[in-house]
Amino acid sequence: MKLIYILPVVFLTFFISCSSDDDNDTTSLNEIENLIKVKDITNDTHTIEIYTQNGKFYTGYNNISIRIKDNVEKKYIESATISWSPMMQMETMKHSCPKSEVSKVSDKNTVYNGFIIYQMTGMNNTGWSLKITYIIDNQEYEAEDTIMVMQSDKQNVTTIMGSDDVKYILALLEPSTPKIAVNDIIIGLYKMENMMKFPVVENYTIALDPRMPSMGNHSSPNNQDLTYSIKEQIYNGKLSLTMSGYWMLNLKLINDKGLVLKGEDITDSNTQSSLYLEIEF
């Protein structure tokens, strides 16, 4: 009778243990659902996993997720303070790019999120590196590696010199999946304070005039210029797309005093602004 009693207990214990492991694996996978790993950046203590929706970095806006895994315990860190430093190494100089802070995703246990705007790439998509600095239990760590940044097919980011002799970077954040409708359009606007600092530009206006060059350069109704959101630190407007195809988003950058810093009106004799972004769908 003792043997008959012990076996079910042992079996039940084994079953519970296996179920617990499976639950942990499932939870870990759910944390990164719909994300694809770009690469691992490692040091002696941790592995930093980098994710995007498509598994790559591109010029323009990149929404990036991060997880930190303990190399010994094989567990993901749930409490860390993270910052990052993207760096482009050119032949005679190096520079960074616009980026957000990295923060914990509110409905995730192990995932941290932010964005980086790569304004260019090097030959063969090389030239960039990414350093992750992070604090766990008051101990600071860092890990760094080179990364590949692919060239986007369309101009979704542009760097310009304004008439005020300030260098600006504009990046298209939305729509990421344009449709025949009035779309929400979001643009990030930054200025190059120096080679390492790219603060957000506040309280400007971005005038919008979308055109289809292949269709007589026609525009569309119900567009709205982009204005600054203090809460989100981005520029919001409305983009009307009346048909699929290639659209040039002609822009004018207007400062808080109403002065046009870059860009021109579209007329019969001037079919394109010197400041523009592109969409094709």
Short mmCIF file of C-alpha atoms in Angstrom, two decimals:
data_model
loop_
_atom_site.label_atom_id
_atom_site.label_comp_id
_atom_site.label_asym_id
_atom_site.label_seq_id
_atom_site.Cartn_x
_atom_site.Cartn_y
_atom_site.Cartn_z
CA MET A 1 0.00 0.00 0.00
CA LYS A 2 2.88 2.35 0.72
CA LEU A 3 4.23 1.93 -2.78
CA ILE A 4 0.85 2.62 -4.29
CA TYR A 5 0.58 5.81 -2.17
CA ILE A 6 4.05 7.17 -2.92
CA LEU A 7 3.96 6.80 -6.70
CA PRO A 8 1.02 9.16 -7.26
CA VAL A 9 2.66 11.77 -5.02
CA VAL A 10 5.94 11.57 -6.96
CA PHE A 11 4.07 11.70 -10.25
CA LEU A 12 1.98 14.66 -9.08
CA THR A 13 5.10 16.54 -7.95
CA PHE A 14 6.76 15.94 -11.31
CA PHE A 15 3.63 17.07 -13.14
CA ILE A 16 3.39 20.29 -11.15
CA SER A 17 7.07 21.03 -11.74
CA CYS A 18 6.72 20.57 -15.50
CA SER A 19 3.58 22.69 -15.61
CA SER A 20 5.34 25.49 -13.75
CA ASP A 21 8.25 25.47 -16.23
CA ASP A 22 5.85 25.51 -19.16
CA ASP A 23 3.95 28.42 -17.66
CA ASN A 24 7.20 30.36 -17.25
CA ASP A 25 8.17 29.66 -20.87
CA THR A 26 4.73 30.76 -22.06
CA THR A 27 4.89 33.95 -20.02
CA SER A 28 8.33 34.75 -21.42
CA LEU A 29 7.12 34.22 -24.98
CA ASN A 30 4.01 36.36 -24.43
CA GLU A 31 6.23 39.22 -23.32
CA ILE A 32 7.67 39.51 -26.84
CA GLU A 33 4.64 38.48 -28.87
CA ASN A 34 4.65 40.04 -32.38
CA LEU A 35 8.28 41.15 -31.95
CA ILE A 36 11.34 39.81 -33.81
CA LYS A 37 14.81 39.83 -32.33
CA VAL A 38 17.32 42.10 -34.05
CA LYS A 39 20.35 40.87 -32.12
CA ASP A 40 21.87 40.09 -28.72
CA ILE A 41 24.40 42.43 -27.10
CA THR A 42 26.30 40.65 -24.35
CA ASN A 43 28.77 41.18 -21.53
CA ASP A 44 30.07 38.80 -18.86
CA THR A 45 26.93 39.17 -16.74
CA HIS A 46 23.95 39.73 -19.00
CA THR A 47 22.54 39.31 -22.47
CA ILE A 48 20.61 42.31 -23.78
CA GLU A 49 18.01 41.22 -26.31
CA ILE A 50 16.99 43.84 -28.88
CA TYR A 51 13.62 43.56 -30.69
CA THR A 52 11.63 45.39 -33.34
CA GLN A 53 8.46 44.47 -35.23
CA ASN A 54 10.41 43.46 -38.35
CA GLY A 55 13.68 42.26 -36.80
CA LYS A 56 15.80 45.01 -38.38
CA PHE A 57 16.89 48.61 -37.96
CA TYR A 58 16.10 51.09 -40.75
CA THR A 59 16.87 54.73 -41.40
CA GLY A 60 14.11 56.78 -39.85
CA TYR A 61 11.98 55.96 -36.84
CA ASN A 62 12.62 52.64 -35.04
CA ASN A 63 10.38 51.47 -32.18
CA ILE A 64 12.69 49.25 -30.10
CA SER A 65 12.07 46.81 -27.24
CA ILE A 66 14.73 45.49 -24.85
CA ARG A 67 15.01 42.59 -22.41
CA ILE A 68 17.95 41.84 -20.10
CA LYS A 69 18.71 38.22 -19.27
CA ASP A 70 20.98 37.06 -16.44
CA ASN A 71 23.61 34.80 -18.02
CA VAL A 72 23.90 32.56 -14.94
CA GLU A 73 20.35 32.29 -13.62
CA LYS A 74 18.80 32.44 -17.11
CA LYS A 75 16.11 34.78 -15.82
CA TYR A 76 14.94 38.09 -17.24
CA ILE A 77 15.43 41.23 -15.17
CA GLU A 78 12.18 42.86 -14.04
CA SER A 79 13.63 45.99 -12.45
CA ALA A 80 16.34 47.96 -14.26
CA THR A 81 17.11 51.53 -15.22
CA ILE A 82 18.25 51.63 -18.85
CA SER A 83 19.76 54.26 -21.14
CA TRP A 84 21.30 53.93 -24.57
CA SER A 85 23.77 55.63 -26.84
CA PRO A 86 23.59 55.05 -30.62
CA MET A 87 26.76 56.20 -32.40
CA MET A 88 27.67 56.62 -36.06
CA GLN A 89 31.40 56.34 -36.78
CA MET A 90 32.40 58.20 -39.94
CA GLU A 91 35.86 58.60 -41.46
CA THR A 92 36.65 61.91 -39.79
CA MET A 93 34.04 62.20 -37.01
CA LYS A 94 31.31 60.46 -35.06
CA HIS A 95 27.81 61.52 -34.10
CA SER A 96 24.67 60.27 -32.42
CA CYS A 97 21.01 60.76 -33.40
CA PRO A 98 17.59 61.61 -31.94
CA LYS A 99 16.38 59.09 -29.38
CA SER A 100 13.89 58.70 -26.56
CA GLU A 101 14.37 57.59 -23.01
CA VAL A 102 14.01 53.86 -22.31
CA SER A 103 11.12 52.99 -19.99
CA LYS A 104 9.41 49.87 -18.67
CA VAL A 105 6.39 48.78 -20.72
CA SER A 106 3.42 49.17 -18.37
CA ASP A 107 1.77 45.81 -19.07
CA LYS A 108 4.98 43.76 -19.31
CA ASN A 109 7.21 42.28 -16.61
CA THR A 110 10.53 42.17 -18.48
CA VAL A 111 10.23 44.45 -21.52
CA TYR A 112 11.57 48.00 -21.84
CA ASN A 113 10.84 50.27 -24.79
CA GLY A 114 11.93 53.42 -26.58
CA PHE A 115 12.75 54.72 -30.06
CA ILE A 116 15.80 55.72 -32.05
CA ILE A 117 15.79 57.78 -35.26
CA TYR A 118 18.71 56.85 -37.50
CA GLN A 119 19.16 59.71 -39.96
CA MET A 120 21.61 57.89 -42.24
CA THR A 121 23.50 54.66 -42.79
CA GLY A 122 26.98 53.79 -43.98
CA MET A 123 28.30 51.69 -46.83
CA ASN A 124 26.88 48.15 -46.68
CA ASN A 125 24.53 49.33 -43.90
CA THR A 126 27.42 49.61 -41.44
CA GLY A 127 28.81 52.41 -39.30
CA TRP A 128 26.46 52.38 -36.31
CA SER A 129 27.04 50.97 -32.83
CA LEU A 130 24.69 50.79 -29.86
CA LYS A 131 25.77 51.00 -26.22
CA ILE A 132 23.35 49.99 -23.50
CA THR A 133 24.00 51.30 -19.98
CA TYR A 134 21.83 49.93 -17.19
CA ILE A 135 21.55 49.74 -13.40
CA ILE A 136 20.35 46.67 -11.48
CA ASP A 137 20.31 46.69 -7.66
CA ASN A 138 22.46 49.84 -7.61
CA GLN A 139 25.11 48.15 -9.77
CA GLU A 140 25.90 49.76 -13.13
CA TYR A 141 26.67 47.69 -16.22
CA GLU A 142 27.17 48.37 -19.91
CA ALA A 143 27.29 46.40 -23.14
CA GLU A 144 28.08 47.60 -26.65
CA ASP A 145 28.18 46.19 -30.16
CA THR A 146 28.00 47.23 -33.79
CA ILE A 147 24.62 47.14 -35.52
CA MET A 148 23.36 47.21 -39.09
CA VAL A 149 20.98 49.96 -40.19
CA MET A 150 19.24 49.34 -43.51
CA GLN A 151 18.39 52.14 -45.92
CA SER A 152 14.64 52.74 -46.10
CA ASP A 153 13.09 52.65 -49.57
CA LYS A 154 11.47 56.06 -49.19
CA GLN A 155 12.59 59.27 -47.50
CA ASN A 156 11.06 58.91 -44.05
CA VAL A 157 13.68 61.11 -42.37
CA THR A 158 15.47 64.22 -43.55
CA THR A 159 18.12 66.59 -42.20
CA ILE A 160 17.91 70.25 -43.20
CA MET A 161 19.55 73.57 -42.47
CA GLY A 162 16.98 76.20 -41.56
CA SER A 163 17.22 79.87 -42.47
CA ASP A 164 18.12 80.42 -38.80
CA ASP A 165 21.35 78.42 -39.36
CA VAL A 166 20.07 75.58 -37.16
CA LYS A 167 20.23 72.00 -38.38
CA TYR A 168 16.89 70.18 -38.00
CA ILE A 169 15.90 66.52 -38.31
CA LEU A 170 12.34 65.57 -39.26
CA ALA A 171 11.18 61.96 -39.09
CA LEU A 172 7.88 60.36 -40.11
CA LEU A 173 6.46 58.29 -37.24
CA GLU A 174 2.94 57.67 -38.56
CA PRO A 175 1.20 56.46 -40.62
CA SER A 176 3.25 53.26 -40.60
CA THR A 177 0.52 51.52 -42.64
CA PRO A 178 -1.09 54.23 -44.81
CA LYS A 179 -4.61 53.69 -46.13
CA ILE A 180 -7.04 55.41 -48.47
CA ALA A 181 -8.59 57.67 -45.85
CA VAL A 182 -7.74 60.63 -43.68
CA ASN A 183 -4.76 59.28 -41.75
CA ASP A 184 -3.26 60.52 -38.51
CA ILE A 185 0.19 61.83 -39.37
CA ILE A 186 2.90 62.16 -36.73
CA ILE A 187 6.32 63.75 -37.29
CA GLY A 188 9.19 64.05 -34.84
CA LEU A 189 11.13 67.32 -35.00
CA TYR A 190 14.60 67.71 -33.46
CA LYS A 191 17.49 70.13 -33.70
CA MET A 192 21.16 69.28 -33.73
CA GLU A 193 22.50 71.06 -30.66
CA ASN A 194 25.86 69.34 -31.14
CA MET A 195 27.10 66.00 -32.50
CA MET A 196 25.68 64.14 -29.49
CA LYS A 197 22.55 66.08 -28.46
CA PHE A 198 19.33 66.27 -30.48
CA PRO A 199 16.63 67.87 -28.32
CA VAL A 200 12.97 68.02 -29.32
CA VAL A 201 11.88 71.29 -30.96
CA GLU A 202 8.75 72.69 -29.33
CA ASN A 203 5.86 74.87 -30.49
CA TYR A 204 6.68 75.06 -34.19
CA THR A 205 4.24 74.28 -37.02
CA ILE A 206 4.79 71.88 -39.93
CA ALA A 207 2.65 72.85 -42.93
CA LEU A 208 1.55 69.88 -45.06
CA ASP A 209 0.73 69.65 -48.78
CA PRO A 210 0.68 66.03 -50.07
CA ARG A 211 0.95 65.53 -53.83
CA MET A 212 0.99 62.67 -56.34
CA PRO A 213 3.67 63.58 -58.93
CA SER A 214 2.63 60.77 -61.30
CA MET A 215 -1.00 61.94 -61.33
CA GLY A 216 -0.64 65.57 -62.37
CA ASN A 217 0.73 66.49 -58.95
CA HIS A 218 -2.78 66.60 -57.52
CA SER A 219 -3.32 67.11 -53.83
CA SER A 220 -6.15 65.95 -51.55
CA PRO A 221 -8.84 67.50 -49.32
CA ASN A 222 -9.11 67.65 -45.53
CA ASN A 223 -5.40 67.76 -44.69
CA GLN A 224 -4.38 69.47 -41.44
CA ASP A 225 -1.01 71.05 -40.67
CA LEU A 226 0.95 69.47 -37.82
CA THR A 227 1.09 71.14 -34.43
CA TYR A 228 3.08 70.33 -31.33
CA SER A 229 1.80 68.06 -28.54
CA ILE A 230 3.37 69.01 -25.21
CA LYS A 231 2.43 65.68 -23.62
CA GLU A 232 3.82 63.44 -26.38
CA GLN A 233 6.57 65.80 -27.63
CA ILE A 234 5.61 65.13 -31.25
CA TYR A 235 3.74 66.90 -34.05
CA ASN A 236 0.23 65.72 -34.99
CA GLY A 237 -1.85 66.44 -38.07
CA LYS A 238 -4.15 64.87 -40.66
CA LEU A 239 -3.02 63.37 -43.97
CA SER A 240 -5.65 62.70 -46.64
CA LEU A 241 -4.70 59.93 -49.10
CA THR A 242 -7.31 59.57 -51.85
CA MET A 243 -5.67 56.69 -53.72
CA SER A 244 -2.82 54.23 -53.39
CA GLY A 245 0.58 54.94 -54.94
CA TYR A 246 3.50 57.29 -54.39
CA TRP A 247 2.89 60.48 -52.42
CA MET A 248 5.32 63.30 -51.77
CA LEU A 249 4.56 65.03 -48.49
CA ASN A 250 5.63 68.61 -49.19
CA LEU A 251 6.34 70.44 -45.94
CA LYS A 252 7.15 73.88 -44.59
CA LEU A 253 8.87 74.30 -41.23
CA ILE A 254 7.50 77.36 -39.42
CA ASN A 255 8.92 78.56 -36.11
CA ASP A 256 6.98 79.85 -33.10
CA LYS A 257 7.20 83.42 -34.49
CA GLY A 258 5.57 82.46 -37.80
CA LEU A 259 8.81 82.56 -39.82
CA VAL A 260 9.25 79.89 -42.51
CA LEU A 261 12.63 78.26 -41.88
CA LYS A 262 12.51 75.76 -44.75
CA GLY A 263 10.12 74.75 -47.50
CA GLU A 264 7.99 76.46 -50.12
CA ASP A 265 4.40 76.58 -51.36
CA ILE A 266 3.46 74.30 -54.25
CA THR A 267 2.47 76.23 -57.37
CA ASP A 268 2.28 75.62 -61.11
CA SER A 269 5.90 76.72 -61.43
CA ASN A 270 7.14 75.09 -58.19
CA THR A 271 5.99 71.47 -58.06
CA GLN A 272 8.05 70.34 -55.07
CA SER A 273 9.12 71.77 -51.73
CA SER A 274 12.75 71.64 -50.71
CA LEU A 275 11.48 70.00 -47.50
CA TYR A 276 9.57 66.76 -47.97
CA LEU A 277 9.01 63.19 -46.84
CA GLU A 278 7.66 60.27 -48.88
CA ILE A 279 4.98 57.58 -48.63
CA GLU A 280 4.10 54.78 -51.02
CA PHE A 281 1.47 52.11 -50.45
#
